[in-house]
Every structure is written in C-alpha cells, then in structure tokens.
C-alpha positions as a LaTeX table, in Angstrom:
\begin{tabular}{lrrr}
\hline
Residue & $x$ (\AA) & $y$ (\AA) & $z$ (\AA) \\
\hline
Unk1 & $-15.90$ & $-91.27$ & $-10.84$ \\
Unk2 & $-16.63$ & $-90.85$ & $-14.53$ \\
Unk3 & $-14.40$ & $-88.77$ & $-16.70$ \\
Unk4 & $-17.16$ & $-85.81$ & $-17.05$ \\
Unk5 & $-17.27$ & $-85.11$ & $-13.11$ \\
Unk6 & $-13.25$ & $-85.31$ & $-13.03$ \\
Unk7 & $-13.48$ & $-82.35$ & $-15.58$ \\
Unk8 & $-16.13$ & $-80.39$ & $-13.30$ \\
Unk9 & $-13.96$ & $-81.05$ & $-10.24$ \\
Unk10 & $-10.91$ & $-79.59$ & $-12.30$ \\
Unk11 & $-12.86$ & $-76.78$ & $-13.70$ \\
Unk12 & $-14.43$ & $-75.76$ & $-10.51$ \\
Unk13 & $-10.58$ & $-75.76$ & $-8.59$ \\
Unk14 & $-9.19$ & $-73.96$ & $-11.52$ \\
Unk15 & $-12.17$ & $-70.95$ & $-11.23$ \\
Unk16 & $-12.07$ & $-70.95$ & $-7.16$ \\
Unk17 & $-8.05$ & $-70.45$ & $-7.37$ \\
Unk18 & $-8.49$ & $-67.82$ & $-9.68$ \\
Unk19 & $-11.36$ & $-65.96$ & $-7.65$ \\
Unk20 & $-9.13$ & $-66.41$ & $-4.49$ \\
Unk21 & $-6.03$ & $-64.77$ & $-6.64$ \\
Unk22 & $-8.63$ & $-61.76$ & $-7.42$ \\
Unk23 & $-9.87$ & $-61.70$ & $-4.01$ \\
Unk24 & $-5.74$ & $-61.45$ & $-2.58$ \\
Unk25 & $-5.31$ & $-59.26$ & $-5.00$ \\
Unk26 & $-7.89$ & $-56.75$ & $-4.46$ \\
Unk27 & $-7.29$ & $-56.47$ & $-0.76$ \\
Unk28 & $-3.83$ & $-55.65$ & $-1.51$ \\
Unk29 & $-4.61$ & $-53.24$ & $-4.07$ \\
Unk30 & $-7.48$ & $-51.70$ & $-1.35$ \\
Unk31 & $-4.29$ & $-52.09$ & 1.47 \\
Unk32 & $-2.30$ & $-50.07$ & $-0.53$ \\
Unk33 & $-4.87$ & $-47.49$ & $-1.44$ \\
Unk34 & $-5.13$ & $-46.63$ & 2.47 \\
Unk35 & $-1.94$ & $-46.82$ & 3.16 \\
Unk36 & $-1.29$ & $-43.93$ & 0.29 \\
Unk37 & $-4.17$ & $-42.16$ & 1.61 \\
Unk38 & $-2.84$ & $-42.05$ & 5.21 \\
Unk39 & 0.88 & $-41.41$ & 4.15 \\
Unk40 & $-0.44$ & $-38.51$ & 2.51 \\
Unk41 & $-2.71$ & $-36.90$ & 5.33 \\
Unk42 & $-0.06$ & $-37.23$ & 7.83 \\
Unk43 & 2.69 & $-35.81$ & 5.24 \\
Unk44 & 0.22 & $-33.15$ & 5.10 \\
Unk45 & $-0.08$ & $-33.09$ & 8.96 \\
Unk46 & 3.78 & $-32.43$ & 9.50 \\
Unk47 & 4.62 & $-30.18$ & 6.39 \\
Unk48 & 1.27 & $-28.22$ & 6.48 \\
Unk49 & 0.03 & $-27.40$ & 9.87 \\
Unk50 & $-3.06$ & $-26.29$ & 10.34 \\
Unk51 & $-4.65$ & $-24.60$ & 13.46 \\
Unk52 & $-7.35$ & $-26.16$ & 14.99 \\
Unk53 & $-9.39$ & $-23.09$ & 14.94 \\
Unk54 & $-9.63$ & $-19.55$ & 12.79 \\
Unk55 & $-7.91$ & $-16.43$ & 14.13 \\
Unk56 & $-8.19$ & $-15.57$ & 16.90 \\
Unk57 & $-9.06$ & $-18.54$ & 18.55 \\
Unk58 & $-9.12$ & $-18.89$ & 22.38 \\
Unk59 & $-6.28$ & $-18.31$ & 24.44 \\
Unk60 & $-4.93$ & $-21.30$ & 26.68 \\
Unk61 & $-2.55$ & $-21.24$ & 29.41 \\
Unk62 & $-0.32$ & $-24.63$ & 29.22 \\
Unk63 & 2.13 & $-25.37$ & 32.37 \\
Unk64 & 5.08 & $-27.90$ & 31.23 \\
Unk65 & 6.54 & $-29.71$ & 34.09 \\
Unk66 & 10.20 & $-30.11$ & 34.43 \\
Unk67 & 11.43 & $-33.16$ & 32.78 \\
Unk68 & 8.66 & $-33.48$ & 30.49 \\
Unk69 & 8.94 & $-35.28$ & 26.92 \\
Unk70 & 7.47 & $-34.62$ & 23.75 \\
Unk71 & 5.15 & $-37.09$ & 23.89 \\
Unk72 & 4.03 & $-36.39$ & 27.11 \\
Unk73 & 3.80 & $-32.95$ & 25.92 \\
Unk74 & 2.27 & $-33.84$ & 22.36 \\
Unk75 & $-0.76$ & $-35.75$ & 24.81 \\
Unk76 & $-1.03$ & $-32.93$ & 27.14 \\
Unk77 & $-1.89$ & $-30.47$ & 24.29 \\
Unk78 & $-3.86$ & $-32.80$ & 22.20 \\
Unk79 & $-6.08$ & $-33.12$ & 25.54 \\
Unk80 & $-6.48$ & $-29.56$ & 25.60 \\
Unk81 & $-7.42$ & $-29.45$ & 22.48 \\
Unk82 & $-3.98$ & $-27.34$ & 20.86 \\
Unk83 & $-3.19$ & $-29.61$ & 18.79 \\
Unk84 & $-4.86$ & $-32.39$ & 16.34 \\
Unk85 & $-2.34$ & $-35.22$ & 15.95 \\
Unk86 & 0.06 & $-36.13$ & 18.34 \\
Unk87 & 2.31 & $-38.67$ & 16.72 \\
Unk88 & 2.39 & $-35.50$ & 13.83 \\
Unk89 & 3.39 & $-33.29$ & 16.36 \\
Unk90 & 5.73 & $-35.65$ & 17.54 \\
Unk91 & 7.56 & $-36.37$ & 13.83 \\
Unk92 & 7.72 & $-32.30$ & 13.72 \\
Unk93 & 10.01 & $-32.05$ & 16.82 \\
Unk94 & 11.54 & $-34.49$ & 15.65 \\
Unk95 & 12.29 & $-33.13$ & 11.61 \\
Unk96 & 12.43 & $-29.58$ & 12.57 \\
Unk97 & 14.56 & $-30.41$ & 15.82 \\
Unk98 & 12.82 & $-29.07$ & 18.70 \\
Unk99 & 13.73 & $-31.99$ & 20.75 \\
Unk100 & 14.15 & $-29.24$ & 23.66 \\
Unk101 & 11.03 & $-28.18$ & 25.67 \\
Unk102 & 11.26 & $-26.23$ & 28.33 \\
Unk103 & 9.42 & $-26.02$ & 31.27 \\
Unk104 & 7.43 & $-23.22$ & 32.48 \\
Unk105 & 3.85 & $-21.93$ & 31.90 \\
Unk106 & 3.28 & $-20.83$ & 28.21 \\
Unk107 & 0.25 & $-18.81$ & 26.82 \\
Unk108 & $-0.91$ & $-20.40$ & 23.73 \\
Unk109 & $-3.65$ & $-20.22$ & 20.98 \\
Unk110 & $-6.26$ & $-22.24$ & 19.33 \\
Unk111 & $-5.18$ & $-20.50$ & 16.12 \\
Unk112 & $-1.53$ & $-21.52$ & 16.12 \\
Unk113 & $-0.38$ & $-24.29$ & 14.27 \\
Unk114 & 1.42 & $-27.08$ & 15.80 \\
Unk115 & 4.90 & $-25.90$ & 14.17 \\
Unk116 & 4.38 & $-22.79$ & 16.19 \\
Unk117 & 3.89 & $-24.30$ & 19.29 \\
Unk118 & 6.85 & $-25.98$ & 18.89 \\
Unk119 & 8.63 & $-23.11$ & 18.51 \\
Unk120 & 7.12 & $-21.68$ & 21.69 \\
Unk121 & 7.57 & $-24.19$ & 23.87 \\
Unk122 & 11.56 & $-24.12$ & 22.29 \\
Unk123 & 12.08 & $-21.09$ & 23.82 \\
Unk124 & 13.49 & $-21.15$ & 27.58 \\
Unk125 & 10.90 & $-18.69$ & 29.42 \\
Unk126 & 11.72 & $-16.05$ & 31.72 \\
Unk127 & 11.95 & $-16.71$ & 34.74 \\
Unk128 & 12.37 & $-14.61$ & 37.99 \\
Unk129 & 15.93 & $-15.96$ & 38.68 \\
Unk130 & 16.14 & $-15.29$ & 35.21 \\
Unk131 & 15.12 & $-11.95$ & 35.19 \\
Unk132 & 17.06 & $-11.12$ & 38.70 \\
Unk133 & 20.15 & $-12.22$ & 37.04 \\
Unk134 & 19.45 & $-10.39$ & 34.04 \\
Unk135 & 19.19 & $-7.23$ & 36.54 \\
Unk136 & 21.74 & $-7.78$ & 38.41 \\
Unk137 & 24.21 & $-8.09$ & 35.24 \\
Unk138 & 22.45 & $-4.95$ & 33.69 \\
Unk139 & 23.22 & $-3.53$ & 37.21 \\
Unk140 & 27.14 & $-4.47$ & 36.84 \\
Unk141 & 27.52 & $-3.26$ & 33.12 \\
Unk142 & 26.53 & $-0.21$ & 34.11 \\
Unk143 & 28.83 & $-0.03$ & 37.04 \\
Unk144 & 31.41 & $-1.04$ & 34.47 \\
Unk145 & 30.44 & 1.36 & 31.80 \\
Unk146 & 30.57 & 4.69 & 34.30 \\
Unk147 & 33.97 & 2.60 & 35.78 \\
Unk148 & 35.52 & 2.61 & 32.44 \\
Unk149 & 35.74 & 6.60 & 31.61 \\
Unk150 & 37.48 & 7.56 & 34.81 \\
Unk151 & 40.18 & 4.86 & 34.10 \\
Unk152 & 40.49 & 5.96 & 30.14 \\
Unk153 & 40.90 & 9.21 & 31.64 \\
Unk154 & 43.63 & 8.38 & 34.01 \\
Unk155 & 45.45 & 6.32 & 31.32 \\
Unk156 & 44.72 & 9.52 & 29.50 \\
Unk157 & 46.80 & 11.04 & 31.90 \\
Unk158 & 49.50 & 8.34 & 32.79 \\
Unk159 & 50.57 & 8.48 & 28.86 \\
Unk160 & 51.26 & 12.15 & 28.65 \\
Unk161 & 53.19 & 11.74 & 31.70 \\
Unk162 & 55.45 & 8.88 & 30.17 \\
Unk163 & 56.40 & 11.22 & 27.31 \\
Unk164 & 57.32 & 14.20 & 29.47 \\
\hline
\end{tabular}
C-alpha cells in the first residue's frame, strides 16, 4: 500500500468515527427529548386531572367487587371509558393515598376527573346492614335520650332527700 491510500484509509476511519459519535449522540439527545416530553404529560396526568368529557357528561354505574385492587380497578374504569390513563390513576392512589377502595356499586361521571373518582370509590358506601345498624343505634339513642330525664329526675329527687 502506498503512503497516499494509508492517509485515505486514516482519513476515512477518522470521519466515520466521528459521524458514528454524532449519530450516538443525536439519538441520545432525541431519547432524552421523549423521555422529557412523557415525564411531563404524565406529571400533568397525576397533578392535573382532566375529565374525559365536558359537564355533564354521561352517568355510569361502576360495581367494585370485594377484594378488588387498584389496578384492577384503574383497568375496569379505563374500559369503561372513566378514566384516560391507568398507570396515572394508579400513581394518584398511590400519592394522594387512596390505597382503600371499597366495594359496592358507585354512580359515576364522564365529567369527573380521575382524582375524584378516587375519592368516591374511598368512601365505604352504604349499605343495608349499614343502614339497619345505623337504625337500630338511632333507635337505642333515642331510647337512651327519653331514659335519661326520668333518671336525672330521680337523682333530682334522691339528692334533696340526702340533705333532709
């Protein structure tokens, strides 16, 4: 090989190195663009619900099973169409603790964000046991309340009866 094609062979290594550098480099710089871009939407996804439709939306009625997760749930109402992320509304339970949800049926809207349906589904429902014991101890106070002037009244009495 003569000296001049030893100095092309160089040259042409030196300027594909240097193209490859360029090429590495501007797929990282692209990799991190994305990645900024993506942080940011779902940021904006768990900070700053939106609803998946205007006021006043449709109404949905959503049954959770006992022993039902998050996720599951998070699925369940991105099927239906309640929600637009799951894995957002999953980080939300998870930053705003609502790892409780309870089961029961729930009416819910279109127009409510996915921070308010956690809230919703954090709430334990009423129930008919629930609302029979509720009775029953509204039932019992009462009983109490009309109990406890007849026995002021006769300790009313026993203390006047101490002095004399």
């Amino acid at each position: 090989m003569s000296n001049a094609t030893r100095e092309i062979n160089r040259i042409t290594t030196a300027i594909i190195r240097i193209s490859m550098k360029l090429i590495v480099y501007a797929l990282i710089i692209l990799l991190l663009y994305e990645a900024v871009i993506k942080g940011y939407a779902f940021g904006h996804q768990i900070f700053y619900a939106e609803a998946m439709e205007e006021a006043p939306g449709h109404d949905m009625t959503v049954t959770i099973e006992p022993d039902t997760s998050v996720s599951e749930a998070a699925q369940m109402l991105a099927d239906d169409g309640l929600i637009n992320s799951e894995f957002a509304f999953i980080f939300q339970s998870m930053f705003y603790d609502y790892d409780a949800i309870y089961p029961g049926v729930y009416d819910l809207n279109t127009s409510m964000t996915s921070k308010e349906i956690l809230q919703a589904l954090n709430v334990k429902p009423e129930t008919e046991e629930t609302e029979a014991a509720q009775k029953a101890g509204a039932r019992l106070k009462t009983t109490q309340d009309q109990a406890a002037p007849a026995s002021a009244e006769a300790d009313g009495q026993a203390a006047p009866a101490a002095r004399a």
